[in-house]
Amino acid sequence: MSALTLYNYDLDENCYKVRLLLSCLGAEVGQVAVDVFPGRENLSAPMRAMSPSGTLPILKQDDFVLHEAEAILSFLARRDPDRRFLPDDPASFGRVMMWLTFSTRELDAAVHARATAMMDAPGDIEALRTAARDALRIMDDHMTRQHFEGLDYFAGPQPTIADIALFPSFALSRDYNIDHDHFPALRRWARAIRKLDGFITMPGIPDYH
Amino acid sequence: MSFRGWYPLALSRDIAPGTSTGTRVHGSEFVIWRDDKGGAHVWEDRCPHRGMKLSFGFVRGDHIACLYHGWQYDTAGQCRYIPAHPDLTVPKTIKVPRFSVAEAGGVIWGCFSEEDDDAPPAPKLPVAAAALRSIFADCPAPLLVERVGLLDVEGLTPDVSTIDDRILEVRLGGNTLIACVQPVADKESALHIVAMEELDAAQMKPLALWAEELRRDAESFARKAAIREIAA
């Protein structure tokens, strides 16, 4: 059986989620760099055979292929013998899944706003920015109330893959022209994420802590 | 718009030692930062080098450094270190304009008169027992203030006394809140809300939900007012 391979593009926040979790878990997998911009290699036939919609990241081991960052995060966290980023108890697990779903649906606007602002992707940047701001407000409101209870992360007292999935769109929000000024609870949460063992950055997320 | 007196800028709780954020008053940009000894600073949000926002930068000890080229400024606003020229004695002229800052009632206040000496006495407020939250809304400050007194949510009916045009006392659900009003820009405003009594998490939550609803309500009124303006 061959080793796990991550098909990665360094500027894609969804790929960063996976690299961040791997680093926090201290796990290593082989990486293949995919030329998304300007090469559009993610849309080539061999890539589409693994990820039909042309999205990254992709995780592959022989015939086993996963696309969608949240599925890959779940797989990697479940595979960790200590389950550090995916609690077992049903209530915590449910909360992780709730915020994981939120990250793919509500924060989709943030991903598109950034792609439109930075990589010429088509889109109504004002509408996308408004939707992204609404999502970040929901997150800030939630973390404000979490902090009342002394909880530092989205699903409870410990970081989970929900935090990993939610982090990039906030950390990169200046790329699509939303500042951090109006999100004090998210600033505090982001500082906690930055202090995690194994934390790594990606281009656009300054490395100063 | 000219500045007058002291403006609330943030909850003291929300600017932890070693951190910074940007803010605006009447559209002008400021950086708020707290050094590692706990001192709060309010400056023009602009690095003299290339105009980058200092609020994008980072605090190291009692210096704030620009994210762009790492120029470091001490608490007097004086540039002390330029990484590209490590041996240079930095000219005294490289300095960031600073403003008077005060902490009262769990809130950071700034006064933007030209000279520090001209600052009127800082607001006198009792010590807050608990910081609730700040809300930031896309509506003019007077509209937000008006809605504070009108918004009933699930049995929480506010009773507002105006202490001055930037400080409201809000009796809400048996609690006394102080809401400090920040005119962020023409059509943007913020409220920094603290509680006068000790509150546990279960007591804080409905008050926080009330504040979230206030933001929705005020923005909805601002949108309707804008539509009426277009129609008229």
Short mmCIF file of C-alpha atoms in Angstrom, two decimals:
data_model
loop_
_atom_site.label_atom_id
_atom_site.label_comp_id
_atom_site.label_asym_id
_atom_site.label_seq_id
_atom_site.Cartn_x
_atom_site.Cartn_y
_atom_site.Cartn_z
CA MET A 1 0.00 0.00 0.00
CA SER A 2 1.39 3.39 -0.98
CA ALA A 3 1.52 6.40 1.34
CA LEU A 4 -1.19 9.07 1.67
CA THR A 5 -0.77 11.91 -0.84
CA LEU A 6 -2.25 15.41 -0.59
CA TYR A 7 -2.91 17.27 -3.84
CA ASN A 8 -2.27 20.81 -2.72
CA TYR A 9 -2.24 24.43 -3.89
CA ASP A 10 -0.55 26.75 -1.39
CA LEU A 11 -2.86 29.75 -1.99
CA ASP A 12 -6.10 27.75 -1.57
CA GLU A 13 -7.54 28.14 1.93
CA ASN A 14 -9.20 24.73 1.72
CA CYS A 15 -5.82 23.08 1.16
CA TYR A 16 -4.44 25.13 4.05
CA LYS A 17 -7.08 23.66 6.39
CA VAL A 18 -5.68 20.19 5.71
CA ARG A 19 -2.03 21.26 5.98
CA LEU A 20 -2.85 23.00 9.29
CA LEU A 21 -4.54 19.94 10.78
CA LEU A 22 -1.72 17.65 9.61
CA SER A 23 0.81 19.97 11.23
CA CYS A 24 -1.18 20.14 14.49
CA LEU A 25 -1.43 16.35 14.53
CA GLY A 26 2.26 16.01 13.77
CA ALA A 27 1.30 13.83 10.80
CA GLU A 28 3.16 13.89 7.53
CA VAL A 29 1.81 13.03 4.11
CA GLY A 30 3.37 13.36 0.67
CA GLN A 31 2.30 16.45 -1.27
CA VAL A 32 1.77 17.05 -4.96
CA ALA A 33 1.67 20.73 -6.00
CA VAL A 34 -1.18 21.54 -8.40
CA ASP A 35 -0.87 24.64 -10.62
CA VAL A 36 -4.33 26.16 -10.10
CA PHE A 37 -3.50 29.73 -11.10
CA PRO A 38 -2.76 30.46 -13.86
CA GLY A 39 -2.37 26.83 -15.04
CA ARG A 40 -5.91 25.56 -14.22
CA GLU A 41 -4.34 22.14 -13.72
CA ASN A 42 -7.12 21.31 -11.23
CA LEU A 43 -9.51 21.15 -14.20
CA SER A 44 -7.39 18.65 -16.15
CA ALA A 45 -8.75 15.16 -16.89
CA PRO A 46 -6.52 13.29 -14.39
CA MET A 47 -7.49 15.71 -11.60
CA ARG A 48 -11.20 15.57 -12.49
CA ALA A 49 -11.00 11.80 -12.32
CA MET A 50 -10.22 12.24 -8.61
CA SER A 51 -12.28 15.39 -7.87
CA PRO A 52 -15.08 15.78 -10.45
CA SER A 53 -15.81 19.42 -9.65
CA GLY A 54 -12.16 20.35 -9.97
CA THR A 55 -11.77 21.41 -6.34
CA LEU A 56 -8.78 20.95 -4.09
CA PRO A 57 -7.64 19.51 -1.75
CA ILE A 58 -7.64 15.83 -2.69
CA LEU A 59 -6.31 13.07 -0.46
CA LYS A 60 -5.36 9.81 -2.13
CA GLN A 61 -4.00 6.44 -1.14
CA ASP A 62 -4.04 3.87 -3.94
CA ASP A 63 -7.73 3.52 -4.92
CA PHE A 64 -8.97 5.46 -1.89
CA VAL A 65 -9.69 9.08 -2.89
CA LEU A 66 -11.29 11.87 -0.86
CA HIS A 67 -12.16 15.34 -2.08
CA GLU A 68 -13.78 18.15 0.02
CA ALA A 69 -11.65 19.63 2.80
CA GLU A 70 -14.16 18.88 5.57
CA ALA A 71 -14.30 15.18 4.64
CA ILE A 72 -10.51 15.04 4.62
CA LEU A 73 -10.32 16.82 8.00
CA SER A 74 -12.85 14.35 9.43
CA PHE A 75 -10.94 11.38 8.03
CA LEU A 76 -7.60 12.58 9.39
CA ALA A 77 -9.02 13.49 12.82
CA ARG A 78 -10.85 10.14 13.10
CA ARG A 79 -7.64 8.34 12.15
CA ASP A 80 -5.74 10.04 15.00
CA PRO A 81 -5.67 7.48 17.84
CA ASP A 82 -6.14 10.23 20.45
CA ARG A 83 -9.02 11.91 18.53
CA ARG A 84 -7.55 15.25 19.55
CA PHE A 85 -9.60 17.29 17.06
CA LEU A 86 -12.80 15.23 16.88
CA PRO A 87 -14.45 14.46 20.24
CA ASP A 88 -16.34 11.19 20.57
CA ASP A 89 -19.26 12.21 22.79
CA PRO A 90 -22.42 12.73 20.72
CA ALA A 91 -23.13 16.34 21.79
CA SER A 92 -19.60 17.56 21.06
CA PHE A 93 -19.50 15.58 17.82
CA GLY A 94 -22.80 17.18 16.79
CA ARG A 95 -21.48 20.68 17.50
CA VAL A 96 -18.36 19.97 15.44
CA MET A 97 -20.50 18.81 12.51
CA MET A 98 -22.77 21.87 12.86
CA TRP A 99 -19.88 24.32 12.53
CA LEU A 100 -18.21 22.20 9.86
CA THR A 101 -21.40 22.50 7.80
CA PHE A 102 -21.54 26.23 8.51
CA SER A 103 -17.98 26.57 7.22
CA THR A 104 -18.89 25.03 3.87
CA ARG A 105 -22.22 26.82 3.40
CA GLU A 106 -22.08 30.29 5.05
CA LEU A 107 -18.36 30.79 4.52
CA ASP A 108 -18.59 29.77 0.86
CA ALA A 109 -19.24 33.48 0.23
CA ALA A 110 -15.92 34.32 1.90
CA VAL A 111 -14.03 31.81 -0.26
CA HIS A 112 -15.66 33.23 -3.40
CA ALA A 113 -15.11 36.83 -2.31
CA ARG A 114 -11.41 36.11 -1.90
CA ALA A 115 -11.17 34.27 -5.24
CA THR A 116 -12.94 37.17 -6.95
CA ALA A 117 -10.73 39.77 -5.28
CA MET A 118 -7.45 37.94 -5.82
CA MET A 119 -7.70 35.48 -8.67
CA ASP A 120 -10.10 37.08 -11.16
CA ALA A 121 -12.87 34.57 -10.43
CA PRO A 122 -16.28 35.79 -11.61
CA GLY A 123 -18.63 37.08 -8.91
CA ASP A 124 -20.48 40.07 -7.46
CA ILE A 125 -17.82 41.14 -4.97
CA GLU A 126 -20.14 43.45 -2.99
CA ALA A 127 -22.82 40.80 -2.53
CA LEU A 128 -20.20 38.19 -1.62
CA ARG A 129 -18.55 40.54 0.88
CA THR A 130 -21.91 41.29 2.54
CA ALA A 131 -22.69 37.58 2.85
CA ALA A 132 -19.20 36.89 4.20
CA ARG A 133 -19.57 39.69 6.76
CA ASP A 134 -22.90 38.23 7.90
CA ALA A 135 -21.23 34.85 8.42
CA LEU A 136 -18.32 36.37 10.36
CA ARG A 137 -20.82 38.22 12.58
CA ILE A 138 -22.60 34.96 13.40
CA MET A 139 -19.22 33.50 14.32
CA ASP A 140 -18.26 36.52 16.45
CA ASP A 141 -21.63 36.47 18.25
CA HIS A 142 -21.17 32.76 18.98
CA MET A 143 -17.63 33.16 20.29
CA THR A 144 -18.68 36.16 22.42
CA ARG A 145 -21.17 33.87 24.18
CA GLN A 146 -18.67 30.97 24.32
CA HIS A 147 -16.20 33.25 26.11
CA PHE A 148 -18.84 34.05 28.79
CA GLU A 149 -18.68 30.35 29.64
CA GLY A 150 -14.89 30.22 29.51
CA LEU A 151 -14.94 28.19 26.30
CA ASP A 152 -12.16 29.18 23.88
CA TYR A 153 -13.28 27.25 20.79
CA PHE A 154 -16.36 26.84 18.62
CA ALA A 155 -17.46 23.42 19.85
CA GLY A 156 -16.22 23.58 23.44
CA PRO A 157 -13.11 23.89 25.59
CA GLN A 158 -10.81 22.12 23.12
CA PRO A 159 -9.91 22.94 19.51
CA THR A 160 -11.57 20.73 16.91
CA ILE A 161 -11.64 20.40 13.14
CA ALA A 162 -14.51 22.94 13.25
CA ASP A 163 -12.04 25.61 14.36
CA ILE A 164 -9.55 24.48 11.70
CA ALA A 165 -12.27 24.73 9.02
CA LEU A 166 -13.48 28.18 10.18
CA PHE A 167 -10.10 29.79 10.76
CA PRO A 168 -8.83 30.61 7.23
CA SER A 169 -11.78 32.73 6.08
CA PHE A 170 -11.40 34.98 9.13
CA ALA A 171 -7.60 35.05 9.07
CA LEU A 172 -7.64 35.91 5.33
CA SER A 173 -10.56 38.35 5.43
CA ARG A 174 -8.37 41.32 4.56
CA ASP A 175 -7.75 39.64 1.19
CA TYR A 176 -11.39 40.40 0.39
CA ASN A 177 -11.42 43.74 2.20
CA ILE A 178 -13.09 42.88 5.50
CA ASP A 179 -11.08 44.09 8.45
CA HIS A 180 -10.85 42.40 11.86
CA ASP A 181 -11.83 45.56 13.74
CA HIS A 182 -15.48 44.63 14.34
CA PHE A 183 -14.85 41.04 15.46
CA PRO A 184 -13.22 41.19 18.91
CA ALA A 185 -14.25 37.66 19.93
CA LEU A 186 -12.85 36.25 16.69
CA ARG A 187 -9.58 38.11 17.23
CA ARG A 188 -9.26 36.44 20.64
CA TRP A 189 -10.18 33.04 19.15
CA ALA A 190 -7.67 33.49 16.31
CA ARG A 191 -4.93 34.21 18.86
CA ALA A 192 -5.79 30.90 20.58
CA ILE A 193 -5.57 29.08 17.23
CA ARG A 194 -2.21 30.69 16.53
CA LYS A 195 -0.89 29.29 19.82
CA LEU A 196 -1.79 25.68 18.99
CA ASP A 197 1.15 23.29 18.88
CA GLY A 198 2.05 22.81 15.25
CA PHE A 199 0.30 25.99 14.02
CA ILE A 200 1.46 27.02 10.55
CA THR A 201 0.51 29.95 8.33
CA MET A 202 -0.25 30.28 4.62
CA PRO A 203 0.44 33.24 2.30
CA GLY A 204 -1.80 36.09 3.48
CA ILE A 205 -1.75 35.03 7.14
CA PRO A 206 1.16 36.87 8.75
CA ASP A 207 3.51 34.85 10.93
CA TYR A 208 4.17 37.14 13.87
CA HIS A 209 2.98 35.44 17.03
CA MET B 1 -16.72 66.55 11.20
CA SER B 2 -14.68 67.99 14.06
CA PHE B 3 -13.91 66.07 17.23
CA ARG B 4 -15.27 67.08 20.59
CA GLY B 5 -14.50 65.51 23.95
CA TRP B 6 -13.97 61.83 24.67
CA TYR B 7 -15.11 58.99 22.41
CA PRO B 8 -15.59 55.37 23.53
CA LEU B 9 -13.51 53.09 21.27
CA ALA B 10 -13.55 49.54 22.66
CA LEU B 11 -14.19 47.44 25.73
CA SER B 12 -11.02 47.29 27.83
CA ARG B 13 -11.45 43.50 27.93
CA ASP B 14 -11.28 43.25 24.13
CA ILE B 15 -7.82 44.82 23.82
CA ALA B 16 -5.61 42.29 25.58
CA PRO B 17 -1.98 43.13 26.42
CA GLY B 18 0.17 42.69 23.33
CA THR B 19 -2.68 43.18 20.84
CA SER B 20 -3.99 45.90 18.55
CA THR B 21 -7.05 46.75 16.50
CA GLY B 22 -8.18 49.49 14.18
CA THR B 23 -11.16 51.72 14.81
CA ARG B 24 -12.79 54.82 13.29
CA VAL B 25 -14.43 57.95 14.70
CA HIS B 26 -16.34 60.13 12.25
CA GLY B 27 -14.53 58.18 9.52
CA SER B 28 -10.99 58.92 10.74
CA GLU B 29 -8.83 55.86 11.33
CA PHE B 30 -7.09 55.09 14.61
CA VAL B 31 -5.14 52.17 16.01
CA ILE B 32 -5.78 51.04 19.60
CA TRP B 33 -3.03 48.91 21.10
CA ARG B 34 -2.03 47.68 24.51
CA ASP B 35 1.58 47.13 25.51
CA ASP B 36 2.78 44.18 27.57
CA LYS B 37 2.62 46.25 30.76
CA GLY B 38 -1.09 46.91 30.19
CA GLY B 39 -0.94 50.52 28.96
CA ALA B 40 -3.45 51.42 26.25
CA HIS B 41 -2.49 53.64 23.30
CA VAL B 42 -4.56 55.40 20.64
CA TRP B 43 -2.69 56.68 17.59
CA GLU B 44 -3.25 57.66 14.03
CA ASP B 45 -3.57 54.32 12.15
CA ARG B 46 -0.86 55.04 9.65
CA CYS B 47 2.82 54.11 9.49
CA PRO B 48 4.80 57.22 8.48
CA HIS B 49 6.89 55.07 6.12
CA ARG B 50 4.41 53.88 3.48
CA GLY B 51 1.04 54.69 5.03
CA MET B 52 0.27 51.07 5.98
CA LYS B 53 -2.29 50.68 8.78
CA LEU B 54 -0.45 50.08 12.06
CA SER B 55 -3.48 48.09 13.23
CA PHE B 56 -2.38 45.39 10.75
CA GLY B 57 0.91 45.21 12.65
CA PHE B 58 1.94 43.51 15.83
CA VAL B 59 2.89 44.45 19.38
CA ARG B 60 6.21 43.35 20.82
CA GLY B 61 6.74 44.40 24.44
CA ASP B 62 6.27 48.16 24.52
CA HIS B 63 6.69 48.62 20.76
CA ILE B 64 4.20 48.31 17.92
CA ALA B 65 5.66 47.17 14.61
CA CYS B 66 4.31 47.79 11.13
CA LEU B 67 3.39 44.64 9.23
CA TYR B 68 4.80 46.06 6.00
CA HIS B 69 8.53 46.61 6.72
CA GLY B 70 8.72 46.02 10.48
CA TRP B 71 9.39 49.62 11.53
CA GLN B 72 8.99 49.69 15.33
CA TYR B 73 7.53 52.53 17.40
CA ASP B 74 7.81 53.05 21.16
CA THR B 75 4.97 54.21 23.43
CA ALA B 76 5.82 57.86 22.65
CA GLY B 77 5.12 57.15 18.96
CA GLN B 78 8.82 57.52 18.17
CA CYS B 79 10.28 55.16 15.56
CA ARG B 80 13.06 53.19 17.28
CA TYR B 81 14.07 50.52 14.81
CA ILE B 82 14.11 50.03 11.05
CA PRO B 83 14.97 46.39 10.22
CA ALA B 84 16.39 47.24 6.78
CA HIS B 85 18.85 49.65 8.45
CA PRO B 86 19.67 47.97 11.77
CA ASP B 87 22.62 50.30 12.54
CA LEU B 88 20.76 53.53 11.81
CA THR B 89 19.97 55.96 14.62
CA VAL B 90 16.38 56.67 13.63
CA PRO B 91 15.66 60.40 13.05
CA LYS B 92 13.41 62.02 15.71
CA THR B 93 11.11 63.25 12.94
CA ILE B 94 9.78 59.73 12.26
CA LYS B 95 6.92 59.78 14.72
CA VAL B 96 3.27 58.67 14.77
CA PRO B 97 0.66 61.20 16.02
CA ARG B 98 -0.71 60.05 19.41
CA PHE B 99 -3.93 60.98 21.15
CA SER B 100 -5.09 61.13 24.76
CA VAL B 101 -6.40 57.85 26.07
CA ALA B 102 -8.34 56.93 29.21
CA GLU B 103 -9.94 53.80 30.63
CA ALA B 104 -13.15 54.32 32.54
CA GLY B 105 -16.05 52.01 33.29
CA GLY B 106 -14.43 49.08 31.44
CA VAL B 107 -14.15 51.09 28.21
CA ILE B 108 -11.17 52.61 26.36
CA TRP B 109 -11.74 56.27 25.45
CA GLY B 110 -9.86 58.53 23.07
CA CYS B 111 -9.77 62.32 22.80
CA PHE B 112 -8.65 63.74 19.48
CA SER B 113 -7.76 67.35 20.17
CA GLU B 114 -4.42 68.39 18.67
CA GLU B 115 -2.43 68.73 21.89
CA ASP B 116 -2.52 66.32 24.83
CA ASP B 117 -2.81 69.27 27.24
CA ASP B 118 -6.13 70.35 25.76
CA ALA B 119 -7.95 67.14 26.67
CA PRO B 120 -10.97 67.75 28.91
CA PRO B 121 -11.26 65.56 32.04
CA ALA B 122 -11.83 61.92 31.17
CA PRO B 123 -15.35 60.50 31.62
CA LYS B 124 -16.15 59.57 35.21
CA LEU B 125 -17.86 56.20 35.33
CA PRO B 126 -18.24 53.67 38.13
CA VAL B 127 -16.12 50.53 37.78
CA ALA B 128 -18.01 48.04 35.62
CA ALA B 129 -18.53 44.60 37.11
CA ALA B 130 -18.71 42.78 33.78
CA ALA B 131 -17.99 43.56 30.13
CA LEU B 132 -20.93 42.43 27.98
CA ARG B 133 -19.99 43.11 24.36
CA SER B 134 -19.54 45.71 21.64
CA ILE B 135 -21.92 45.83 18.71
CA PHE B 136 -21.07 47.44 15.40
CA ALA B 137 -23.98 48.48 13.21
CA ASP B 138 -24.46 49.96 9.74
CA CYS B 139 -26.56 52.88 10.93
CA PRO B 140 -25.98 56.45 12.15
CA ALA B 141 -25.26 56.74 15.89
CA PRO B 142 -28.47 58.74 16.68
CA LEU B 143 -30.61 55.97 15.15
CA LEU B 144 -28.82 53.29 17.17
CA VAL B 145 -29.37 55.34 20.36
CA GLU B 146 -33.06 55.76 19.52
CA ARG B 147 -33.53 52.02 18.97
CA VAL B 148 -31.83 51.10 22.30
CA GLY B 149 -34.87 52.39 24.18
CA LEU B 150 -37.44 50.81 21.89
CA LEU B 151 -36.30 47.24 21.44
CA ASP B 152 -38.23 44.64 23.46
CA VAL B 153 -36.93 41.10 23.14
CA GLU B 154 -38.65 38.22 24.92
CA GLY B 155 -39.72 40.19 27.97
CA LEU B 156 -36.58 42.31 28.11
CA THR B 157 -37.89 45.89 28.00
CA PRO B 158 -35.21 48.57 28.22
CA ASP B 159 -35.53 51.71 30.31
CA VAL B 160 -32.94 54.25 29.12
CA SER B 161 -31.52 57.31 30.90
CA THR B 162 -29.21 59.51 28.87
CA ILE B 163 -26.15 60.46 30.94
CA ASP B 164 -24.69 62.40 28.02
CA ASP B 165 -24.84 62.00 24.24
CA ARG B 166 -22.23 59.23 24.38
CA ILE B 167 -23.24 57.45 27.60
CA LEU B 168 -26.58 55.69 28.17
CA GLU B 169 -27.73 53.92 31.30
CA VAL B 170 -29.97 51.01 30.28
CA ARG B 171 -32.09 49.14 32.83
CA LEU B 172 -32.76 45.78 31.27
CA GLY B 173 -34.20 42.65 32.88
CA GLY B 174 -33.26 43.77 36.41
CA ASN B 175 -29.70 44.66 35.34
CA THR B 176 -28.05 48.03 34.91
CA LEU B 177 -26.03 48.36 31.73
CA ILE B 178 -23.90 51.27 30.59
CA ALA B 179 -23.87 51.60 26.78
CA CYS B 180 -21.20 53.91 25.33
CA VAL B 181 -21.92 55.30 21.87
CA GLN B 182 -19.19 55.52 19.20
CA PRO B 183 -19.98 57.47 16.00
CA VAL B 184 -17.83 55.33 13.66
CA ALA B 185 -18.75 57.09 10.39
CA ASP B 186 -21.79 58.85 8.90
CA LYS B 187 -23.72 55.60 8.57
CA GLU B 188 -21.86 53.37 11.00
CA SER B 189 -21.88 53.28 14.78
CA ALA B 190 -20.90 51.11 17.72
CA LEU B 191 -22.11 50.50 21.27
CA HIS B 192 -19.72 49.29 23.94
CA ILE B 193 -21.83 47.70 26.66
CA VAL B 194 -20.83 46.87 30.24
CA ALA B 195 -22.85 45.68 33.25
CA MET B 196 -22.79 47.29 36.68
CA GLU B 197 -23.56 44.05 38.54
CA GLU B 198 -21.64 40.77 38.56
CA LEU B 199 -23.30 38.44 36.04
CA ASP B 200 -22.72 34.76 35.36
CA ALA B 201 -22.77 33.24 31.87
CA ALA B 202 -26.47 32.34 32.13
CA GLN B 203 -27.32 35.99 32.91
CA MET B 204 -25.01 37.40 30.24
CA LYS B 205 -26.40 35.31 27.38
CA PRO B 206 -29.90 36.88 27.08
CA LEU B 207 -28.35 40.36 27.33
CA ALA B 208 -25.91 39.49 24.54
CA LEU B 209 -28.79 38.16 22.42
CA TRP B 210 -30.68 41.41 23.08
CA ALA B 211 -27.64 43.37 21.81
CA GLU B 212 -27.45 41.19 18.67
CA GLU B 213 -31.14 41.83 18.05
CA LEU B 214 -30.59 45.56 18.57
CA ARG B 215 -28.00 45.51 15.76
CA ARG B 216 -30.43 43.71 13.41
CA ASP B 217 -33.27 46.06 14.34
CA ALA B 218 -31.24 49.28 13.94
CA GLU B 219 -29.80 48.17 10.59
CA SER B 220 -33.24 47.22 9.34
CA PHE B 221 -34.53 50.71 10.28
CA ALA B 222 -31.51 52.31 8.59
CA ARG B 223 -32.19 50.36 5.38
CA LYS B 224 -35.87 51.36 5.40
CA ALA B 225 -34.92 55.00 5.98
CA ALA B 226 -32.49 54.83 3.05
CA ILE B 227 -35.22 53.40 0.80
CA ARG B 228 -37.63 56.16 1.86
CA GLU B 229 -34.93 58.71 1.04
CA ILE B 230 -34.51 57.28 -2.47
CA ALA B 231 -38.30 57.20 -2.98
CA ALA B 232 -38.78 60.80 -1.81
#
